[in-house]
Amino acid sequence: MSTLNNSTNIFWQECPVGKVERQKLLNQKGCVVWITGLSGSGKSTLACSLSRELHSKGKLSYILDGDNLRHGLNKDLGFKAEDRAENIRRVGEVAKLFSDAGLICIASLISPYRKDRDACRAMLPDASFIEVFMNMPLELCESRDAKGLYKLARAGKIKGFTGIDDPYERPLNCEIEIEQKDGVCPKPAALAGQVVSYLEEKGFLQVE
Amino acid sequence: MSTLNNSTNIFWQECPVGKVERQKLLNQKGCVVWITGLSGSGKSTLACSLSRELHSKGKLSYILDGDNLRHGLNKDLGFKAEDRAENIRRVGEVAKLFSDAGLICIASLISPYRKDRDACRAMLPDASFIEVFMNMPLELCESRDAKGLYKLARAGKIKGFTGIDDPYERPLNCEIEIEQKDGVCPKPAALAGQVVSYLEEKGFLQVE
């Protein structure tokens, strides 16, 4: 519409049915569960298990999977630094919309850089960004290698692979950290239970 | 991850809780109500009214407003031709996610080009893209001019304004057309009722 700049002539439209009303309808509070960690650390497995647990409690969640979104919303993006950042920014923005819609939005992305994750956290209302760190040893992730990507990265056929020749920046203050216990990785349902307990405790699974 | 191309090394993650389960939980079917028309034709008013009507029936909807999204997801986009197309593409992709989540997603955008709207329609499963054309005369929209944009466009201070110096391509086969009756524009609640009736008739407001 405008030839001036990006934010000119854009108005904000308010509506009588808002987040509060939607949350009442759903009897839950919108939030974002952001699962971060290495490839093969179990992000997608946790996301699925969590969505199943929530569904069994009658709660509505939706998974934004980093890989899946690259087939649609983010299909114009590659893997150079600015594209990766833009990929995460868009997922953050969409997660924010889902949270505003009243859903428990489960985002599952490697999201290796602290800066990008913190930018998504900053988009959301206080305490409604729940960062879950899949703190699994690289050796374990690499030994799983379900997608065969570590092998390709080790062979130099993929460049800039997180954990191999690109850094993963561990969260400094995440809400939930998932770890092995006595060298054993807890079962998905147990991990999901850990997140559900957190959500219950913080009051996300009901409205007052 | 990859240096090859955008779609390399991206896997598709399936999950046991899917659209069908979410629709059952909500007792409704996910779809996209895409409201198109000139600036000032009443798109946002209809979107709000529709969301209120649906909420009063216990149905979960969410509005994607073209202007609002330009503050967030699409804030990197301007108004040149490719940016406008990308703007609509992203809204279509996000609408698809909301529909997949089981919501009645109400998208409200001028979306002047048939090609862009049809691309969004093509993203969605059969019959779940419901195009609503706000067929209001330019003179009426211009006389409202709530945002003062027509005035600016007529004065040449905005270039490429839809309806003034950029075309609006009318839908050829939209599902719902909203028109004046005897020179009078129906009340928002009546318009919303027309859309709700359509959704009821097509079975979107319940699951079998």
GROMACS .gro file of C-alpha atoms in nm:
model
  416
    1MET     CA    1   0.000   0.000   0.000
    2SER     CA    2   0.265   0.247   0.098
    3THR     CA    3   0.586   0.334  -0.077
    4LEU     CA    4   0.731   0.485   0.238
    5ASN     CA    5   0.847   0.210   0.472
    6ASN     CA    6   0.744  -0.123   0.615
    7SER     CA    7   0.548   0.003   0.912
    8THR     CA    8   0.362   0.292   0.750
    9ASN     CA    9  -0.015   0.289   0.713
   10ILE     CA   10  -0.057  -0.025   0.916
   11PHE     CA   11  -0.321  -0.012   1.185
   12TRP     CA   12  -0.381  -0.244   1.474
   13GLN     CA   13  -0.717  -0.419   1.481
   14GLU     CA   14  -0.858  -0.510   1.824
   15CYS     CA   15  -1.137  -0.759   1.870
   16PRO     CA   16  -1.389  -0.830   2.148
   17VAL     CA   17  -1.308  -1.201   2.164
   18GLY     CA   18  -0.954  -1.212   2.297
   19LYS     CA   19  -0.705  -1.446   2.456
   20VAL     CA   20  -0.889  -1.447   2.789
   21GLU     CA   21  -1.215  -1.564   2.629
   22ARG     CA   22  -1.042  -1.833   2.425
   23GLN     CA   23  -0.858  -1.958   2.733
   24LYS     CA   24  -1.188  -1.986   2.916
   25LEU     CA   25  -1.339  -2.184   2.631
   26LEU     CA   26  -1.044  -2.425   2.637
   27ASN     CA   27  -0.993  -2.422   3.013
   28GLN     CA   28  -0.619  -2.384   2.971
   29LYS     CA   29  -0.368  -2.103   2.925
   30GLY     CA   30  -0.182  -2.036   2.604
   31CYS     CA   31   0.194  -2.081   2.622
   32VAL     CA   32   0.495  -2.199   2.427
   33VAL     CA   33   0.695  -2.506   2.522
   34TRP     CA   34   1.021  -2.456   2.331
   35ILE     CA   35   1.223  -2.776   2.302
   36THR     CA   36   1.587  -2.720   2.210
   37GLY     CA   37   1.879  -2.960   2.173
   38LEU     CA   38   2.105  -3.145   1.934
   39SER     CA   39   1.981  -3.347   1.640
   40GLY     CA   40   1.894  -3.689   1.781
   41SER     CA   41   1.848  -3.563   2.136
   42GLY     CA   42   1.481  -3.664   2.136
   43LYS     CA   43   1.305  -3.331   2.073
   44SER     CA   44   1.041  -3.466   1.835
   45THR     CA   45   0.984  -3.773   2.050
   46LEU     CA   46   0.921  -3.554   2.353
   47ALA     CA   47   0.699  -3.321   2.148
   48CYS     CA   48   0.478  -3.610   2.035
   49SER     CA   49   0.463  -3.770   2.375
   50LEU     CA   50   0.378  -3.438   2.537
   51SER     CA   51   0.102  -3.369   2.287
   52ARG     CA   52  -0.042  -3.715   2.359
   53GLU     CA   53  -0.033  -3.663   2.736
   54LEU     CA   54  -0.199  -3.323   2.705
   55HIS     CA   55  -0.463  -3.457   2.469
   56SER     CA   56  -0.548  -3.735   2.714
   57LYS     CA   57  -0.617  -3.460   2.967
   58GLY     CA   58  -0.845  -3.282   2.721
   59LYS     CA   59  -0.593  -3.007   2.652
   60LEU     CA   60  -0.534  -2.863   2.306
   61SER     CA   61  -0.175  -2.843   2.189
   62TYR     CA   62  -0.007  -2.802   1.854
   63ILE     CA   63   0.343  -2.897   1.749
   64LEU     CA   64   0.557  -2.664   1.539
   65ASP     CA   65   0.833  -2.888   1.414
   66GLY     CA   66   1.136  -2.711   1.269
   67ASP     CA   67   1.181  -2.967   0.993
   68ASN     CA   68   0.811  -2.975   0.898
   69LEU     CA   69   0.789  -2.597   0.873
   70ARG     CA   70   1.076  -2.596   0.627
   71HIS     CA   71   0.835  -2.769   0.386
   72GLY     CA   72   0.586  -2.483   0.414
   73LEU     CA   73   0.617  -2.147   0.587
   74ASN     CA   74   0.997  -2.153   0.577
   75LYS     CA   75   1.055  -2.327   0.248
   76ASP     CA   76   1.219  -2.016   0.106
   77LEU     CA   77   1.494  -2.034   0.369
   78GLY     CA   78   1.823  -2.221   0.350
   79PHE     CA   79   2.088  -2.281   0.612
   80LYS     CA   80   2.312  -1.979   0.597
   81ALA     CA   81   2.338  -1.783   0.921
   82GLU     CA   82   2.069  -1.521   0.845
   83ASP     CA   83   1.830  -1.785   0.710
   84ARG     CA   84   1.864  -1.990   1.026
   85ALA     CA   85   1.793  -1.685   1.238
   86GLU     CA   86   1.493  -1.594   1.022
   87ASN     CA   87   1.369  -1.954   1.044
   88ILE     CA   88   1.366  -1.934   1.422
   89ARG     CA   89   1.219  -1.584   1.428
   90ARG     CA   90   0.924  -1.697   1.216
   91VAL     CA   91   0.864  -2.005   1.429
   92GLY     CA   92   0.871  -1.777   1.733
   93GLU     CA   93   0.617  -1.543   1.576
   94VAL     CA   94   0.386  -1.829   1.481
   95ALA     CA   95   0.425  -1.985   1.826
   96LYS     CA   96   0.322  -1.650   1.971
   97LEU     CA   97   0.005  -1.655   1.759
   98PHE     CA   98  -0.082  -2.008   1.875
   99SER     CA   99  -0.022  -1.910   2.235
  100ASP     CA  100  -0.245  -1.607   2.184
  101ALA     CA  101  -0.506  -1.840   2.037
  102GLY     CA  102  -0.502  -2.023   2.372
  103LEU     CA  103  -0.313  -2.334   2.266
  104ILE     CA  104  -0.017  -2.499   2.430
  105CYS     CA  105   0.223  -2.460   2.142
  106ILE     CA  106   0.510  -2.711   2.136
  107ALA     CA  107   0.801  -2.587   1.926
  108SER     CA  108   1.066  -2.844   1.845
  109LEU     CA  109   1.381  -2.705   1.686
  110ILE     CA  110   1.756  -2.750   1.733
  111SER     CA  111   1.770  -2.369   1.774
  112PRO     CA  112   2.140  -2.378   1.865
  113TYR     CA  113   2.196  -2.010   1.937
  114ARG     CA  114   2.101  -1.852   2.268
  115LYS     CA  115   2.039  -1.517   2.102
  116ASP     CA  116   1.770  -1.658   1.872
  117ARG     CA  117   1.594  -1.848   2.150
  118ASP     CA  118   1.604  -1.546   2.377
  119ALA     CA  119   1.454  -1.332   2.100
  120CYS     CA  120   1.157  -1.573   2.087
  121ARG     CA  121   1.127  -1.566   2.465
  122ALA     CA  122   1.118  -1.186   2.453
  123MET     CA  123   0.822  -1.193   2.212
  124LEU     CA  124   0.600  -1.368   2.464
  125PRO     CA  125   0.423  -1.248   2.777
  126ASP     CA  126   0.607  -1.317   3.103
  127ALA     CA  127   0.649  -1.680   3.202
  128SER     CA  128   0.462  -1.816   2.902
  129PHE     CA  129   0.783  -1.922   2.722
  130ILE     CA  130   0.895  -2.252   2.869
  131GLU     CA  131   1.235  -2.358   2.745
  132VAL     CA  132   1.303  -2.730   2.761
  133PHE     CA  133   1.666  -2.829   2.711
  134MET     CA  134   1.728  -3.183   2.587
  135ASN     CA  135   2.066  -3.215   2.756
  136MET     CA  136   2.187  -3.536   2.593
  137PRO     CA  137   2.553  -3.616   2.530
  138LEU     CA  138   2.670  -3.569   2.173
  139GLU     CA  139   2.793  -3.931   2.171
  140LEU     CA  140   2.443  -4.057   2.245
  141CYS     CA  141   2.282  -3.836   1.978
  142GLU     CA  142   2.545  -3.938   1.728
  143SER     CA  143   2.507  -4.307   1.808
  144ARG     CA  144   2.131  -4.281   1.741
  145ASP     CA  145   2.175  -4.085   1.416
  146ALA     CA  146   1.823  -4.176   1.300
  147LYS     CA  147   1.850  -3.945   1.002
  148GLY     CA  148   2.208  -4.039   0.912
  149LEU     CA  149   2.310  -3.676   0.936
  150TYR     CA  150   2.598  -3.715   1.182
  151LYS     CA  151   2.761  -3.962   0.948
  152LEU     CA  152   2.732  -3.713   0.662
  153ALA     CA  153   2.864  -3.433   0.883
  154ARG     CA  154   3.163  -3.640   0.998
  155ALA     CA  155   3.237  -3.722   0.635
  156GLY     CA  156   3.235  -3.351   0.558
  157LYS     CA  157   2.932  -3.387   0.330
  158ILE     CA  158   2.728  -3.150   0.547
  159LYS     CA  159   2.897  -2.832   0.664
  160GLY     CA  160   2.802  -2.631   0.971
  161PHE     CA  161   2.628  -2.919   1.146
  162THR     CA  162   2.536  -2.840   1.506
  163GLY     CA  163   2.756  -3.028   1.752
  164ILE     CA  164   3.011  -3.124   1.487
  165ASP     CA  165   3.142  -2.810   1.319
  166ASP     CA  166   2.893  -2.556   1.449
  167PRO     CA  167   2.833  -2.478   1.816
  168TYR     CA  168   2.530  -2.558   2.031
  169GLU     CA  169   2.490  -2.290   2.295
  170ARG     CA  170   2.337  -2.447   2.607
  171PRO     CA  171   2.055  -2.255   2.775
  172LEU     CA  172   2.169  -2.066   3.085
  173ASN     CA  173   1.830  -2.040   3.255
  174CYS     CA  174   1.591  -2.286   3.097
  175GLU     CA  175   1.273  -2.384   3.278
  176ILE     CA  176   1.318  -2.758   3.232
  177GLU     CA  177   1.629  -2.964   3.171
  178ILE     CA  178   1.602  -3.321   3.049
  179GLU     CA  179   1.898  -3.543   3.138
  180GLN     CA  180   2.001  -3.904   3.147
  181LYS     CA  181   1.966  -4.067   3.487
  182ASP     CA  182   2.247  -4.310   3.580
  183GLY     CA  183   2.343  -4.326   3.215
  184VAL     CA  184   1.988  -4.417   3.110
  185CYS     CA  185   1.755  -4.192   2.914
  186PRO     CA  186   1.409  -4.170   3.074
  187LYS     CA  187   1.117  -4.301   2.868
  188PRO     CA  188   0.928  -4.045   2.655
  189ALA     CA  189   0.614  -4.071   2.868
  190ALA     CA  190   0.819  -3.996   3.180
  191LEU     CA  191   0.975  -3.693   3.013
  192ALA     CA  192   0.636  -3.572   2.897
  193GLY     CA  193   0.509  -3.621   3.251
  194GLN     CA  194   0.785  -3.394   3.377
  195VAL     CA  195   0.670  -3.117   3.143
  196VAL     CA  196   0.300  -3.175   3.220
  197SER     CA  197   0.375  -3.147   3.593
  198TYR     CA  198   0.549  -2.817   3.530
  199LEU     CA  199   0.253  -2.686   3.330
  200GLU     CA  200   0.009  -2.799   3.599
  201GLU     CA  201   0.214  -2.643   3.876
  202LYS     CA  202   0.233  -2.312   3.691
  203GLY     CA  203  -0.140  -2.312   3.628
  204PHE     CA  204  -0.138  -2.349   3.249
  205LEU     CA  205  -0.380  -2.644   3.244
  206GLN     CA  206  -0.676  -2.457   3.383
  207VAL     CA  207  -0.814  -2.106   3.409
  208GLU     CA  208  -0.904  -1.952   3.743
  209MET     CA  209   2.254  -2.802   0.843
  210SER     CA  210   2.311  -2.867   0.479
  211THR     CA  211   2.505  -2.665   0.225
  212LEU     CA  212   2.325  -2.832  -0.062
  213ASN     CA  213   1.980  -2.683  -0.103
  214ASN     CA  214   1.677  -2.576   0.093
  215SER     CA  215   1.500  -2.908   0.101
  216THR     CA  216   1.794  -3.137   0.174
  217ASN     CA  217   1.819  -3.333   0.498
  218ILE     CA  218   1.474  -3.233   0.613
  219PHE     CA  219   1.255  -3.513   0.739
  220TRP     CA  220   0.885  -3.520   0.803
  221GLN     CA  221   0.781  -3.588   1.161
  222GLU     CA  222   0.445  -3.763   1.213
  223CYS     CA  223   0.265  -3.769   1.544
  224PRO     CA  224  -0.009  -3.989   1.694
  225VAL     CA  225  -0.229  -3.693   1.793
  226GLY     CA  226  -0.343  -3.549   1.463
  227LYS     CA  227  -0.606  -3.322   1.313
  228VAL     CA  228  -0.883  -3.578   1.360
  229GLU     CA  229  -0.817  -3.605   1.735
  230ARG     CA  230  -0.797  -3.229   1.780
  231GLN     CA  231  -1.122  -3.182   1.588
  232LYS     CA  232  -1.293  -3.431   1.816
  233LEU     CA  233  -1.167  -3.248   2.122
  234LEU     CA  234  -1.305  -2.919   1.986
  235ASN     CA  235  -1.616  -3.066   1.823
  236GLN     CA  236  -1.555  -2.865   1.509
  237LYS     CA  237  -1.357  -2.897   1.186
  238GLY     CA  238  -1.053  -2.691   1.104
  239CYS     CA  239  -1.089  -2.459   0.808
  240VAL     CA  240  -0.991  -2.118   0.674
  241VAL     CA  241  -1.241  -1.837   0.618
  242TRP     CA  242  -1.051  -1.603   0.388
  243ILE     CA  243  -1.205  -1.256   0.377
  244THR     CA  244  -1.095  -1.048   0.078
  245GLY     CA  245  -1.195  -0.702  -0.039
  246LEU     CA  246  -1.100  -0.338  -0.068
  247SER     CA  247  -0.969  -0.134   0.222
  248GLY     CA  248  -1.278  -0.011   0.406
  249SER     CA  249  -1.503  -0.286   0.274
  250GLY     CA  250  -1.561  -0.424   0.625
  251LYS     CA  251  -1.326  -0.722   0.637
  252SER     CA  252  -1.205  -0.667   0.994
  253THR     CA  253  -1.556  -0.585   1.114
  254LEU     CA  254  -1.686  -0.911   0.969
  255ALA     CA  255  -1.387  -1.103   1.111
  256CYS     CA  256  -1.457  -0.973   1.463
  257SER     CA  257  -1.828  -1.028   1.440
  258LEU     CA  258  -1.777  -1.380   1.307
  259SER     CA  259  -1.533  -1.466   1.583
  260ARG     CA  260  -1.787  -1.341   1.839
  261GLU     CA  261  -2.070  -1.545   1.688
  262LEU     CA  262  -1.856  -1.858   1.678
  263HIS     CA  263  -1.738  -1.805   2.034
  264SER     CA  264  -2.097  -1.773   2.153
  265LYS     CA  265  -2.154  -2.119   2.004
  266GLY     CA  266  -1.852  -2.256   2.189
  267LYS     CA  267  -1.641  -2.274   1.875
  268LEU     CA  268  -1.272  -2.181   1.870
  269SER     CA  269  -1.160  -1.939   1.601
  270TYR     CA  270  -0.859  -1.719   1.551
  271ILE     CA  271  -0.821  -1.410   1.337
  272LEU     CA  272  -0.516  -1.354   1.120
  273ASP     CA  273  -0.534  -0.988   1.035
  274GLY     CA  274  -0.312  -0.874   0.750
  275ASP     CA  275  -0.226  -0.546   0.917
  276ASN     CA  276  -0.155  -0.703   1.257
  277LEU     CA  277   0.077  -0.965   1.109
  278ARG     CA  278   0.284  -0.692   0.950
  279HIS     CA  279   0.384  -0.595   1.304
  280GLY     CA  280   0.519  -0.944   1.371
  281LEU     CA  281   0.565  -1.239   1.135
  282ASN     CA  282   0.571  -1.018   0.827
  283LYS     CA  283   0.746  -0.712   0.963
  284ASP     CA  284   1.040  -0.771   0.729
  285LEU     CA  285   0.813  -0.726   0.427
  286GLY     CA  286   0.727  -0.405   0.245
  287PHE     CA  287   0.479  -0.335  -0.031
  288LYS     CA  288   0.661  -0.413  -0.350
  289ALA     CA  289   0.504  -0.682  -0.564
  290GLU     CA  290   0.710  -0.977  -0.438
  291ASP     CA  291   0.674  -0.867  -0.075
  292ARG     CA  292   0.297  -0.853  -0.110
  293ALA     CA  293   0.291  -1.200  -0.259
  294GLU     CA  294   0.520  -1.331   0.017
  295ASN     CA  295   0.299  -1.162   0.277
  296ILE     CA  296  -0.003  -1.352   0.151
  297ARG     CA  297   0.187  -1.677   0.110
  298ARG     CA  298   0.296  -1.668   0.474
  299VAL     CA  299  -0.053  -1.586   0.597
  300GLY     CA  300  -0.178  -1.880   0.390
  301GLU     CA  301   0.081  -2.112   0.542
  302VAL     CA  302  -0.002  -2.000   0.896
  303ALA     CA  303  -0.376  -2.029   0.825
  304LYS     CA  304  -0.309  -2.384   0.711
  305LEU     CA  305  -0.138  -2.461   1.042
  306PHE     CA  306  -0.432  -2.318   1.239
  307SER     CA  307  -0.675  -2.518   1.030
  308ASP     CA  308  -0.465  -2.829   1.092
  309ALA     CA  309  -0.475  -2.745   1.463
  310GLY     CA  310  -0.856  -2.772   1.435
  311LEU     CA  311  -0.939  -2.402   1.456
  312ILE     CA  312  -1.166  -2.198   1.235
  313CYS     CA  313  -0.904  -1.959   1.111
  314ILE     CA  314  -1.037  -1.624   0.991
  315ALA     CA  315  -0.791  -1.449   0.759
  316SER     CA  316  -0.866  -1.087   0.683
  317LEU     CA  317  -0.653  -0.933   0.408
  318ILE     CA  318  -0.716  -0.714   0.103
  319SER     CA  319  -0.536  -0.988  -0.097
  320PRO     CA  320  -0.613  -0.815  -0.427
  321TYR     CA  321  -0.466  -1.072  -0.665
  322ARG     CA  322  -0.653  -1.385  -0.764
  323LYS     CA  323  -0.327  -1.575  -0.814
  324ASP     CA  324  -0.218  -1.522  -0.453
  325ARG     CA  325  -0.557  -1.618  -0.309
  326ASP     CA  326  -0.574  -1.925  -0.528
  327ALA     CA  327  -0.227  -2.030  -0.414
  328CYS     CA  328  -0.354  -2.024  -0.054
  329ARG     CA  329  -0.662  -2.220  -0.152
  330ALA     CA  330  -0.441  -2.482  -0.317
  331MET     CA  331  -0.246  -2.531   0.009
  332LEU     CA  332  -0.555  -2.649   0.193
  333PRO     CA  333  -0.749  -2.975   0.186
  334ASP     CA  334  -1.054  -2.974  -0.039
  335ALA     CA  335  -1.340  -2.747   0.061
  336SER     CA  336  -1.170  -2.618   0.375
  337PHE     CA  337  -1.079  -2.284   0.214
  338ILE     CA  338  -1.384  -2.061   0.226
  339GLU     CA  339  -1.338  -1.741   0.031
  340VAL     CA  340  -1.560  -1.453   0.142
  341PHE     CA  341  -1.571  -1.159  -0.097
  342MET     CA  342  -1.666  -0.823   0.054
  343ASN     CA  343  -1.821  -0.689  -0.265
  344MET     CA  344  -1.865  -0.325  -0.166
  345PRO     CA  345  -1.854  -0.036  -0.413
  346LEU     CA  346  -1.529   0.161  -0.416
  347GLU     CA  347  -1.727   0.480  -0.351
  348LEU     CA  348  -1.862   0.337  -0.025
  349CYS     CA  349  -1.519   0.217   0.091
  350GLU     CA  350  -1.368   0.551  -0.002
  351SER     CA  351  -1.640   0.746   0.175
  352ARG     CA  352  -1.573   0.549   0.496
  353ASP     CA  353  -1.193   0.588   0.473
  354ALA     CA  354  -1.151   0.508   0.844
  355LYS     CA  355  -0.774   0.498   0.808
  356GLY     CA  356  -0.750   0.806   0.585
  357LEU     CA  357  -0.567   0.600   0.324
  358TYR     CA  358  -0.788   0.676   0.025
  359LYS     CA  359  -0.730   1.045   0.082
  360LEU     CA  360  -0.355   0.988   0.080
  361ALA     CA  361  -0.381   0.768  -0.228
  362ARG     CA  362  -0.592   1.025  -0.418
  363ALA     CA  363  -0.335   1.291  -0.326
  364GLY     CA  364  -0.063   1.067  -0.470
  365LYS     CA  365   0.104   1.028  -0.132
  366ILE     CA  366   0.055   0.652  -0.140
  367LYS     CA  367   0.136   0.473  -0.463
  368GLY     CA  368  -0.006   0.139  -0.574
  369PHE     CA  369  -0.315   0.161  -0.354
  370THR     CA  370  -0.570  -0.111  -0.427
  371GLY     CA  371  -0.877   0.029  -0.603
  372ILE     CA  372  -0.708   0.360  -0.686
  373ASP     CA  373  -0.392   0.294  -0.884
  374ASP     CA  374  -0.360  -0.080  -0.836
  375PRO     CA  375  -0.621  -0.338  -0.938
  376TYR     CA  376  -0.847  -0.549  -0.719
  377GLU     CA  377  -0.917  -0.877  -0.894
  378ARG     CA  378  -1.263  -0.999  -0.795
  379PRO     CA  379  -1.297  -1.366  -0.704
  380LEU     CA  380  -1.447  -1.576  -0.982
  381ASN     CA  381  -1.578  -1.862  -0.769
  382CYS     CA  382  -1.588  -1.753  -0.409
  383GLU     CA  383  -1.794  -1.947  -0.156
  384ILE     CA  384  -1.966  -1.642  -0.007
  385GLU     CA  385  -2.028  -1.297  -0.151
  386ILE     CA  386  -2.127  -1.010   0.073
  387GLU     CA  387  -2.321  -0.732  -0.096
  388GLN     CA  388  -2.528  -0.429  -0.018
  389LYS     CA  389  -2.903  -0.490  -0.021
  390ASP     CA  390  -3.113  -0.209  -0.170
  391GLY     CA  391  -2.816   0.022  -0.125
  392VAL     CA  392  -2.783  -0.065   0.242
  393CYS     CA  393  -2.497  -0.260   0.392
  394PRO     CA  394  -2.623  -0.541   0.619
  395LYS     CA  395  -2.527  -0.522   0.987
  396PRO     CA  396  -2.208  -0.707   1.092
  397ALA     CA  397  -2.404  -0.962   1.297
  398ALA     CA  398  -2.619  -1.044   0.994
  399LEU     CA  399  -2.309  -1.090   0.778
  400ALA     CA  400  -2.148  -1.308   1.041
  401GLY     CA  401  -2.469  -1.509   1.057
  402GLN     CA  402  -2.448  -1.570   0.683
  403VAL     CA  403  -2.098  -1.717   0.724
  404VAL     CA  404  -2.196  -1.919   1.032
  405SER     CA  405  -2.489  -2.069   0.839
  406TYR     CA  406  -2.252  -2.170   0.563
  407LEU     CA  407  -2.014  -2.332   0.812
  408GLU     CA  408  -2.303  -2.515   0.980
  409GLU     CA  409  -2.443  -2.636   0.651
  410LYS     CA  410  -2.105  -2.769   0.541
  411GLY     CA  411  -2.055  -2.948   0.871
  412PHE     CA  412  -1.763  -2.746   1.007
  413LEU     CA  413  -1.925  -2.676   1.343
  414GLN     CA  414  -1.938  -3.036   1.459
  415VAL     CA  415  -1.765  -3.366   1.402
  416GLU     CA  416  -1.953  -3.675   1.299
   0.00000   0.00000   0.00000
